[in-house]
Short mmCIF file of C-alpha atoms in Angstrom, two decimals:
data_model
loop_
_atom_site.label_atom_id
_atom_site.label_comp_id
_atom_site.label_asym_id
_atom_site.label_seq_id
_atom_site.Cartn_x
_atom_site.Cartn_y
_atom_site.Cartn_z
CA VAL A 1 107.10 105.21 74.64
CA GLU A 2 106.87 108.53 72.81
CA PHE A 3 103.67 109.40 74.69
CA GLU A 4 105.32 108.57 78.00
CA MET A 5 108.42 110.60 77.18
CA LYS A 6 106.32 113.69 76.50
CA LYS A 7 104.14 113.20 79.55
CA LEU A 8 107.13 112.74 81.85
CA GLY A 9 109.25 115.42 80.19
CA LYS A 10 109.42 117.79 83.11
CA SER A 11 109.95 114.91 85.51
CA ILE A 12 113.02 113.89 83.52
CA LEU A 13 114.14 117.53 83.50
CA LEU A 14 113.76 117.68 87.27
CA LEU A 15 115.67 114.42 87.64
CA ILE A 16 118.55 115.78 85.55
CA LEU A 17 118.51 119.06 87.50
CA VAL A 18 118.95 117.44 90.87
CA LEU A 19 121.47 114.88 89.64
CA VAL A 20 123.73 117.53 88.17
CA PHE A 21 123.08 119.73 91.19
CA TYR A 22 124.43 116.98 93.40
CA VAL A 23 127.61 116.28 91.40
CA GLY A 24 128.52 119.96 91.48
CA ASN A 25 127.81 121.39 88.02
CA PHE A 26 125.93 124.46 86.89
CA ILE A 27 122.88 123.97 84.69
CA ILE A 28 121.69 126.29 81.95
CA ILE A 29 118.31 125.48 80.53
CA LYS A 30 117.88 126.50 76.92
CA SER A 31 114.28 125.34 76.69
CA LEU A 32 111.72 124.00 79.12
CA ASN A 33 109.98 122.19 76.30
CA TRP A 34 113.09 120.27 75.35
CA MET A 35 111.31 116.93 75.36
CA GLU A 36 109.11 118.05 72.48
CA ASN A 37 111.83 119.51 70.26
CA ASP A 38 114.97 117.66 69.19
CA GLU A 39 116.70 120.96 68.47
CA GLU A 40 116.64 121.97 72.13
CA HIS A 41 119.21 120.74 74.63
CA ILE A 42 120.20 120.79 78.26
CA PHE A 43 123.61 122.44 78.67
CA PHE A 44 126.03 121.32 81.40
CA VAL A 45 128.90 123.66 82.25
CA ASN A 46 131.77 122.40 84.38
CA ASN A 47 132.35 125.13 86.94
CA SER A 48 135.86 123.96 87.81
CA ILE A 49 137.22 125.33 84.52
CA HIS A 50 138.15 128.99 84.03
CA ASN A 51 135.89 130.93 81.69
CA SER A 52 138.62 131.23 79.08
CA LYS A 53 138.79 127.46 78.90
CA MET A 54 135.10 126.77 79.39
CA LYS A 55 133.89 123.54 77.88
CA LYS A 56 130.28 122.74 77.13
CA LYS A 57 128.75 119.32 77.28
CA PHE A 58 125.31 118.39 76.15
CA ILE A 59 122.65 115.93 77.15
CA THR A 60 120.18 115.84 74.31
CA ILE A 61 116.80 114.28 73.90
CA ASP A 62 118.47 111.62 71.74
CA ASP A 63 120.79 110.73 74.63
CA VAL A 64 117.81 110.12 76.87
CA ARG A 65 115.98 108.08 74.24
CA GLU A 66 119.11 106.00 73.75
CA ALA A 67 118.78 104.86 77.35
CA ILE A 68 115.57 103.10 76.44
CA MET A 69 117.04 101.49 73.34
CA THR A 70 120.52 100.46 74.50
CA LEU A 71 120.37 99.23 78.08
CA ASN A 72 118.95 95.79 77.29
CA SER A 73 121.34 95.32 74.37
CA GLU A 74 124.41 95.85 76.51
CA LYS A 75 126.48 92.86 77.60
CA LEU A 76 125.45 91.43 80.95
CA ASP A 77 127.71 92.46 83.81
CA HIS A 78 128.15 89.16 85.65
CA LYS A 79 129.38 90.87 88.81
CA GLN A 80 126.18 92.90 88.93
CA LEU A 81 124.19 89.78 88.04
CA LYS A 82 125.61 87.94 91.06
CA LYS A 83 124.80 90.94 93.23
CA PHE A 84 121.24 90.97 91.88
CA HIS A 85 120.62 87.30 92.66
CA LEU A 86 121.89 87.73 96.23
CA PHE A 87 119.63 90.74 96.66
CA ARG A 88 116.69 88.87 95.16
CA ARG A 89 117.06 86.07 97.70
CA GLN A 90 117.26 88.55 100.56
CA ILE A 91 114.25 90.65 99.57
CA SER A 92 112.15 87.58 98.74
CA GLU A 93 112.86 86.15 102.19
CA GLU A 94 112.00 89.46 103.86
CA VAL A 95 108.50 89.68 102.40
CA LYS A 96 107.63 86.07 103.24
CA SER A 97 105.12 85.51 106.02
CA LYS A 98 106.52 83.64 109.01
CA ASP A 99 104.53 81.29 111.26
CA VAL A 100 103.93 83.67 114.18
CA SER A 101 100.98 85.49 115.75
CA MET A 102 99.74 88.50 113.79
CA LEU A 103 99.09 90.41 117.00
CA ASP A 104 102.84 90.53 117.56
CA PHE A 105 102.97 92.99 114.69
CA SER A 106 100.66 95.64 116.08
CA ARG A 107 103.68 97.33 117.64
CA VAL A 108 106.82 95.73 116.21
CA PRO A 109 107.17 98.16 113.24
CA ASP A 110 107.23 101.11 115.66
CA THR A 111 110.54 99.78 117.00
CA TRP A 112 112.05 99.79 113.50
CA PHE A 113 111.83 103.54 112.93
CA ASN A 114 115.00 105.55 113.59
CA GLY A 115 114.60 108.71 111.48
CA VAL A 116 116.75 107.26 108.69
CA HIS A 117 114.55 104.33 107.73
CA VAL A 118 111.01 103.09 108.35
CA VAL A 119 112.00 99.49 107.63
CA PRO A 120 115.49 98.19 108.60
CA ASN A 121 117.71 96.48 106.06
CA PRO A 122 117.34 93.58 106.34
CA VAL A 123 114.37 92.71 108.54
CA ASP A 124 113.06 89.21 109.13
CA SER A 125 109.36 89.87 109.73
CA LEU A 126 108.31 92.38 107.07
CA GLY A 127 105.82 89.98 105.49
CA ASN A 128 103.99 89.55 108.80
CA ALA A 129 103.83 93.30 109.37
CA LEU A 130 102.20 93.70 105.94
CA ASP A 131 99.80 90.82 106.62
CA TYR A 132 98.72 92.57 109.82
CA LEU A 133 97.65 95.67 107.85
CA ALA A 134 95.70 93.50 105.41
CA SER A 135 93.82 91.52 108.03
CA ALA A 136 93.71 93.20 111.46
CA THR A 137 90.27 93.99 112.87
CA ILE A 138 89.17 97.61 112.34
CA THR A 139 88.06 98.98 115.71
CA LYS A 140 87.41 102.62 114.75
CA ALA A 141 86.96 104.65 111.54
CA HIS A 142 87.09 108.44 111.41
CA ALA A 143 86.96 111.17 108.81
CA THR A 144 90.32 112.88 108.41
CA PRO A 145 90.59 116.60 109.22
CA ARG A 146 89.73 118.88 106.30
CA ILE A 147 93.35 119.69 105.56
CA GLY A 148 94.24 117.13 102.89
CA THR A 149 93.11 117.29 99.28
CA GLN A 150 92.45 113.55 98.86
CA LEU A 151 89.72 111.33 100.29
CA LYS A 152 90.85 108.87 102.94
CA ILE A 153 89.59 107.25 106.13
CA LEU A 154 91.53 107.24 109.39
CA LEU A 155 91.45 103.71 110.80
CA GLN A 156 92.30 102.30 114.18
CA LEU A 157 93.29 98.65 113.99
CA ASP A 158 93.30 95.98 116.67
CA GLY A 159 96.24 96.77 118.95
CA ASN A 160 95.58 100.54 118.80
CA VAL A 161 97.46 101.00 115.51
CA LYS A 162 96.53 103.98 113.32
CA ALA A 163 96.42 103.74 109.55
CA LEU A 164 94.94 105.51 106.54
CA PHE A 165 92.64 103.79 104.08
CA LYS A 166 92.90 105.16 100.54
CA PRO A 167 90.01 103.87 98.38
CA LYS A 168 90.12 102.68 94.79
CA TRP A 169 89.11 105.37 92.29
CA TYR A 170 90.45 103.86 89.06
CA SER A 171 90.74 100.45 87.45
CA THR A 172 94.29 99.20 87.00
CA ASN A 173 94.39 99.86 83.25
CA GLU A 174 92.68 103.27 83.28
CA VAL A 175 94.83 106.09 81.89
CA ILE A 176 94.55 109.42 83.70
CA GLN A 177 94.62 112.29 81.22
CA GLY A 178 96.16 115.70 81.86
CA GLU A 179 99.20 116.74 83.89
CA ILE A 180 101.29 114.14 85.69
CA TYR A 181 99.73 115.23 88.99
CA SER A 182 96.14 115.22 87.68
CA GLY A 183 93.30 113.10 89.02
CA LYS A 184 92.76 111.28 92.28
CA ASP A 185 95.34 109.23 94.12
CA ARG A 186 95.82 105.68 92.89
CA HIS A 187 95.73 103.25 95.80
CA THR A 188 97.98 100.86 93.87
CA SER A 189 100.58 103.62 93.52
CA GLU A 190 100.92 103.68 97.31
CA ILE A 191 101.47 99.92 97.35
CA LEU A 192 103.96 99.91 94.48
CA GLY A 193 105.75 102.92 95.96
CA PHE A 194 106.50 100.91 99.09
CA TYR A 195 107.96 97.99 97.10
CA ILE A 196 109.92 100.29 94.76
CA GLY A 197 111.50 101.90 97.82
CA LEU A 198 112.62 98.46 99.01
CA LEU A 199 114.24 97.69 95.64
CA LEU A 200 116.02 101.06 95.51
CA GLY A 201 117.32 100.71 99.06
CA LEU A 202 115.19 103.71 100.10
CA ARG A 203 113.28 102.22 103.01
CA ARG A 204 111.64 105.48 103.95
CA SER A 205 108.02 104.85 102.95
CA PRO A 206 105.34 103.81 105.47
CA LEU A 207 104.22 100.20 105.35
CA VAL A 208 101.36 99.69 102.87
CA ALA A 209 99.12 96.74 102.08
CA GLY A 210 96.18 96.31 99.75
CA ARG A 211 92.91 95.36 101.38
CA ILE A 212 89.27 94.81 100.45
CA VAL A 213 87.06 96.06 103.27
CA ASP A 214 83.36 95.43 103.76
CA LEU A 215 81.94 98.92 104.24
CA SER A 216 78.70 97.68 105.82
CA LYS A 217 80.38 95.28 108.28
CA GLU A 218 83.86 96.71 108.93
CA ILE A 219 83.51 100.49 108.54
CA LEU A 220 79.98 101.72 109.21
CA PRO A 221 79.51 99.91 112.57
CA VAL A 222 82.62 101.64 113.98
CA ALA A 223 82.45 104.90 112.00
CA SER A 224 82.35 108.33 113.63
CA THR A 225 79.25 110.43 113.04
CA SER A 226 81.11 112.86 110.75
CA LEU A 227 82.27 110.00 108.53
CA LYS A 228 79.00 108.07 108.65
CA ASN A 229 77.11 111.17 107.47
CA THR A 230 79.02 111.06 104.15
CA PHE A 231 77.82 107.55 103.22
CA LEU A 232 75.11 107.09 100.57
CA LYS A 233 73.68 104.29 98.49
CA ASN A 234 73.86 104.30 94.70
CA GLY A 235 71.67 101.43 93.61
CA THR A 236 73.09 98.37 95.33
CA ASN A 237 76.51 99.99 95.87
CA ILE A 238 77.60 101.70 99.08
CA CYS A 239 79.35 105.02 98.39
CA PHE A 240 80.87 107.83 100.43
CA TYR A 241 82.58 111.17 99.90
CA GLY A 242 84.34 111.68 103.23
CA VAL A 243 85.91 114.86 104.54
CA CYS A 244 88.77 116.64 102.77
CA TYR A 245 89.51 119.91 100.99
CA TYR A 246 88.01 118.77 97.68
CA CYS A 247 85.52 116.19 99.03
CA HIS A 248 81.95 116.82 97.92
CA ARG A 249 78.63 114.99 97.89
CA LYS A 250 78.68 115.02 94.07
CA ASP A 251 82.04 113.28 93.97
CA LEU A 252 81.40 109.82 95.40
CA VAL A 253 83.63 106.79 95.48
CA CYS A 254 81.63 103.55 95.40
CA GLY A 255 82.29 99.98 96.34
CA ASP A 256 81.21 96.88 94.49
CA GLY A 257 78.13 96.39 96.62
CA SER A 258 79.63 96.83 100.06
CA GLN A 259 83.15 95.67 99.05
CA MET A 260 85.67 98.49 98.73
CA GLU A 261 89.21 97.92 97.48
CA GLY A 262 91.94 100.20 98.75
CA ALA A 263 95.36 100.62 100.34
CA VAL A 264 96.01 100.63 104.09
CA VAL A 265 98.95 102.90 104.95
CA ARG A 266 100.37 102.50 108.44
CA TRP A 267 101.03 105.69 110.38
CA LEU A 268 104.50 106.37 111.67
CA PRO A 269 104.99 105.89 115.43
CA ALA A 270 102.95 108.37 117.51
CA SER A 271 106.12 109.76 119.08
CA VAL A 272 107.49 110.93 115.73
CA LYS A 273 107.09 114.63 115.01
CA ILE A 274 107.17 115.44 111.31
CA GLY A 275 108.93 118.55 110.08
CA LYS A 276 108.67 119.75 106.52
CA PHE A 277 109.96 122.32 104.09
CA ARG A 278 108.83 123.26 100.63
CA SER A 279 110.68 121.35 97.95
CA PRO A 280 112.95 123.72 96.01
CA TRP A 281 111.67 122.00 92.86
CA ALA A 282 107.99 122.06 93.73
CA ARG A 283 105.52 122.78 90.93
CA THR A 284 103.30 125.85 90.88
CA TYR A 285 100.33 123.72 89.76
CA SER A 286 99.43 126.55 87.39
CA LYS A 287 99.96 126.68 83.63
CA LYS A 288 100.16 130.47 83.87
CA LYS A 289 102.95 130.62 86.44
CA LYS A 290 106.35 128.97 86.22
CA ALA A 291 108.42 128.01 89.24
CA LYS A 292 111.78 129.68 89.87
CA TRP A 293 113.66 126.50 89.01
CA GLU A 294 112.07 126.64 85.55
CA THR A 295 113.20 130.18 84.78
CA ASN A 296 116.34 130.99 86.81
CA PRO A 297 119.58 129.56 85.31
CA ASN A 298 121.40 130.24 88.61
CA PHE A 299 118.79 128.54 90.75
CA CYS A 300 121.08 125.68 91.80
CA ASP A 301 123.82 127.98 93.09
CA TYR A 302 121.70 129.39 95.88
CA TYR A 303 120.72 125.99 97.26
CA LYS A 304 124.24 124.61 97.03
CA SER A 305 125.53 127.45 99.21
CA ASN A 306 122.55 127.57 101.59
CA SER A 307 123.43 125.54 104.69
CA THR A 308 119.76 124.99 105.52
CA TYR A 309 119.19 123.11 102.27
CA SER A 310 122.61 121.76 101.33
CA LYS A 311 122.54 118.90 103.87
CA TRP A 312 119.33 117.64 102.27
CA LEU A 313 120.63 117.58 98.70
CA PRO A 314 121.50 113.84 98.56
CA ASP A 315 118.04 113.03 99.94
CA ILE A 316 116.39 115.31 97.38
CA VAL A 317 118.24 113.41 94.65
CA ASP A 318 117.03 110.10 96.07
CA ALA A 319 113.44 111.39 96.25
CA ALA A 320 113.61 112.65 92.65
CA ILE A 321 114.75 109.25 91.39
CA PHE A 322 112.09 107.46 93.43
CA ASP A 323 109.34 109.78 92.14
CA PHE A 324 110.53 109.55 88.55
CA ILE A 325 110.49 105.75 88.56
CA LEU A 326 107.10 105.64 90.27
CA GLY A 327 105.71 108.38 88.01
CA ASN A 328 104.80 110.58 90.98
CA GLY A 329 104.66 114.25 89.97
CA ASP A 330 103.24 115.60 93.22
CA ARG A 331 106.15 115.83 95.69
CA HIS A 332 105.64 119.43 96.86
CA ASP A 333 106.95 119.10 100.43
CA MET A 334 110.03 117.41 101.84
CA GLU A 335 109.18 115.74 105.15
CA PHE A 336 111.48 114.41 107.85
CA ALA A 337 111.38 113.20 111.45
CA MET A 338 112.28 115.92 113.91
CA ASP A 339 114.45 115.16 116.97
CA TYR A 340 116.59 112.73 114.95
CA PRO A 341 120.00 114.32 114.20
CA ASP A 342 120.67 111.96 111.26
CA ALA A 343 117.11 112.10 109.87
CA LYS A 344 116.60 111.69 106.14
CA ILE A 345 113.74 112.81 103.93
CA LEU A 346 110.81 110.42 104.23
CA LEU A 347 108.87 109.26 101.19
CA LEU A 348 105.32 109.93 102.34
CA ASP A 349 102.12 110.24 100.31
CA ASN A 350 103.01 108.39 97.09
CA GLY A 351 99.58 108.17 95.56
CA LYS A 352 100.26 110.32 92.45
CA GLY A 353 102.05 107.28 90.65
CA LEU A 354 122.41 110.26 94.24
CA ARG A 355 124.03 109.41 96.47
CA ASN A 356 126.57 106.78 95.38
CA SER A 357 124.82 103.97 97.27
CA THR A 358 121.62 104.61 95.34
CA LYS A 359 123.56 104.59 92.08
CA GLN A 360 125.11 101.21 92.91
CA GLN A 361 121.74 99.81 93.92
CA ILE A 362 120.14 100.86 90.62
CA GLN A 363 122.94 99.61 88.39
CA MET A 364 122.52 95.99 89.44
CA PHE A 365 119.18 95.89 87.57
CA GLN A 366 119.82 94.69 84.02
CA ARG A 367 117.51 93.59 81.19
CA ASN A 368 114.12 94.14 82.81
CA GLN A 369 115.22 92.65 86.14
CA PHE A 370 113.71 95.57 88.05
CA SER A 371 110.17 95.02 86.79
CA LYS A 372 110.43 91.25 87.17
CA LEU A 373 111.55 91.48 90.79
CA LEU A 374 109.00 94.22 91.53
CA MET A 375 106.28 92.01 90.07
CA GLU A 376 107.54 89.06 92.08
CA ILE A 377 107.61 90.70 95.53
CA SER A 378 104.41 92.72 95.02
CA SER A 379 102.52 89.57 94.01
CA ARG A 380 102.19 88.77 97.73
CA ASP A 381 99.70 91.65 98.07
CA SER A 382 96.00 90.77 98.11
CA ILE A 383 95.23 93.41 95.46
CA GLN A 384 95.92 91.91 92.04
CA PRO A 385 96.66 92.86 89.37
CA ILE A 386 98.54 95.68 91.04
CA ALA A 387 99.67 97.16 87.69
CA THR A 388 99.46 96.39 83.98
CA GLN A 389 102.33 94.86 82.02
CA GLU A 390 102.73 98.23 80.26
CA GLN A 391 103.21 99.93 83.63
CA PHE A 392 105.81 97.37 84.71
CA ASN A 393 107.61 97.89 81.40
CA ALA A 394 107.60 101.63 82.07
CA PHE A 395 109.50 101.09 85.33
CA ASP A 396 112.31 99.41 83.37
CA ARG A 397 112.44 102.26 80.85
CA ARG A 398 112.71 104.80 83.66
CA ILE A 399 115.47 102.79 85.36
CA ALA A 400 117.29 102.86 82.01
CA ILE A 401 116.91 106.63 81.79
CA VAL A 402 118.22 107.11 85.35
CA ILE A 403 121.29 104.93 84.69
CA LYS A 404 122.00 106.75 81.43
CA VAL A 405 121.74 110.22 82.98
CA ILE A 406 123.93 109.23 85.94
CA ASN A 407 126.60 107.89 83.60
CA LEU A 408 126.42 110.98 81.39
CA CYS A 409 126.86 113.24 84.43
CA HIS A 410 129.79 111.11 85.60
CA ASN A 411 131.46 111.32 82.17
CA ILE A 412 131.13 115.11 82.18
CA LEU A 413 132.89 115.34 85.54
CA ILE A 414 135.89 113.26 84.48
CA VAL A 415 136.41 114.95 81.06
#
């Protein structure tokens, strides 16, 4: 727990920043290393009080740690428990496969998208749409343009559906050292990110399914020349390095023989045009340079008063909570569907694993219910184990932290 707290320190700081930003308070940061020093605090100043009567409230490192220790000892809220069981029945029914033709689901998910969600709530045939990704015949395989930093293959599936295949780089229990955004993408993070979005009521992630492909039978026969030229053999294993910004012949990903595990991520409908803007809380990805949000105590004020950004603030809060729970420290751009007046920020590219409605959704999870339900609905995926027990436990700890911080912010407002 202590290791995780230190590693996710700045993620928790970012979460607190956007939460307090949304409820209308100023933030003054006394120390950016607050997670490593119990003497340092985050200061919250209620801006509705005149300076002569200014009150200061504190969220300390001990407050955050208490979230981990106290949530499961609290008395069960039976109203929330009833709500949880109703939700559990709904979500479990949604991910079930129905007895219909898989080909029906080559196009059905395109009709779901409306700029606000990728998957409607509820939807009857989600399980079949996921099964399609895991089993549809691959008709074409291309190298992606050299614009991304991560290795992936662009697939065309039976029915002319486009998808990305993200290969397995790490075993499930391998710990990636370094910064929270270090290393390659985890294919299982993409899969879990989709299911976490369902549980949080944030149905804005593309459909994802785990799949084991046969590189020699399913990929190479339909591969483009540019992709095929990156394939090599390492002993009895088929390997490739693909085309991307960091892809190199010396950095191969290899299958087990010709079997390659990975995640298939369905593209959004072809008609959707994606707009993007740089996240105000993006990292600099440099230890020598700090971002403005890390150094400017008045950073929040500008974005609260800027009409271009202010309409996105609730979505930024949602994205911060989603990323914190998933452990994704690489959300540098905020992406949305253009030509949709009510569009919300989409949760794309989740490989580096409030509005009031989100708060209510989160608070129904008590005593490790989040991880248990996440484990239950993700068990339908063909890739297992999808995470270790320690990783599932971490999701519950992060839910506890989110609930604690939300309640602390709420208490500050009503004092």
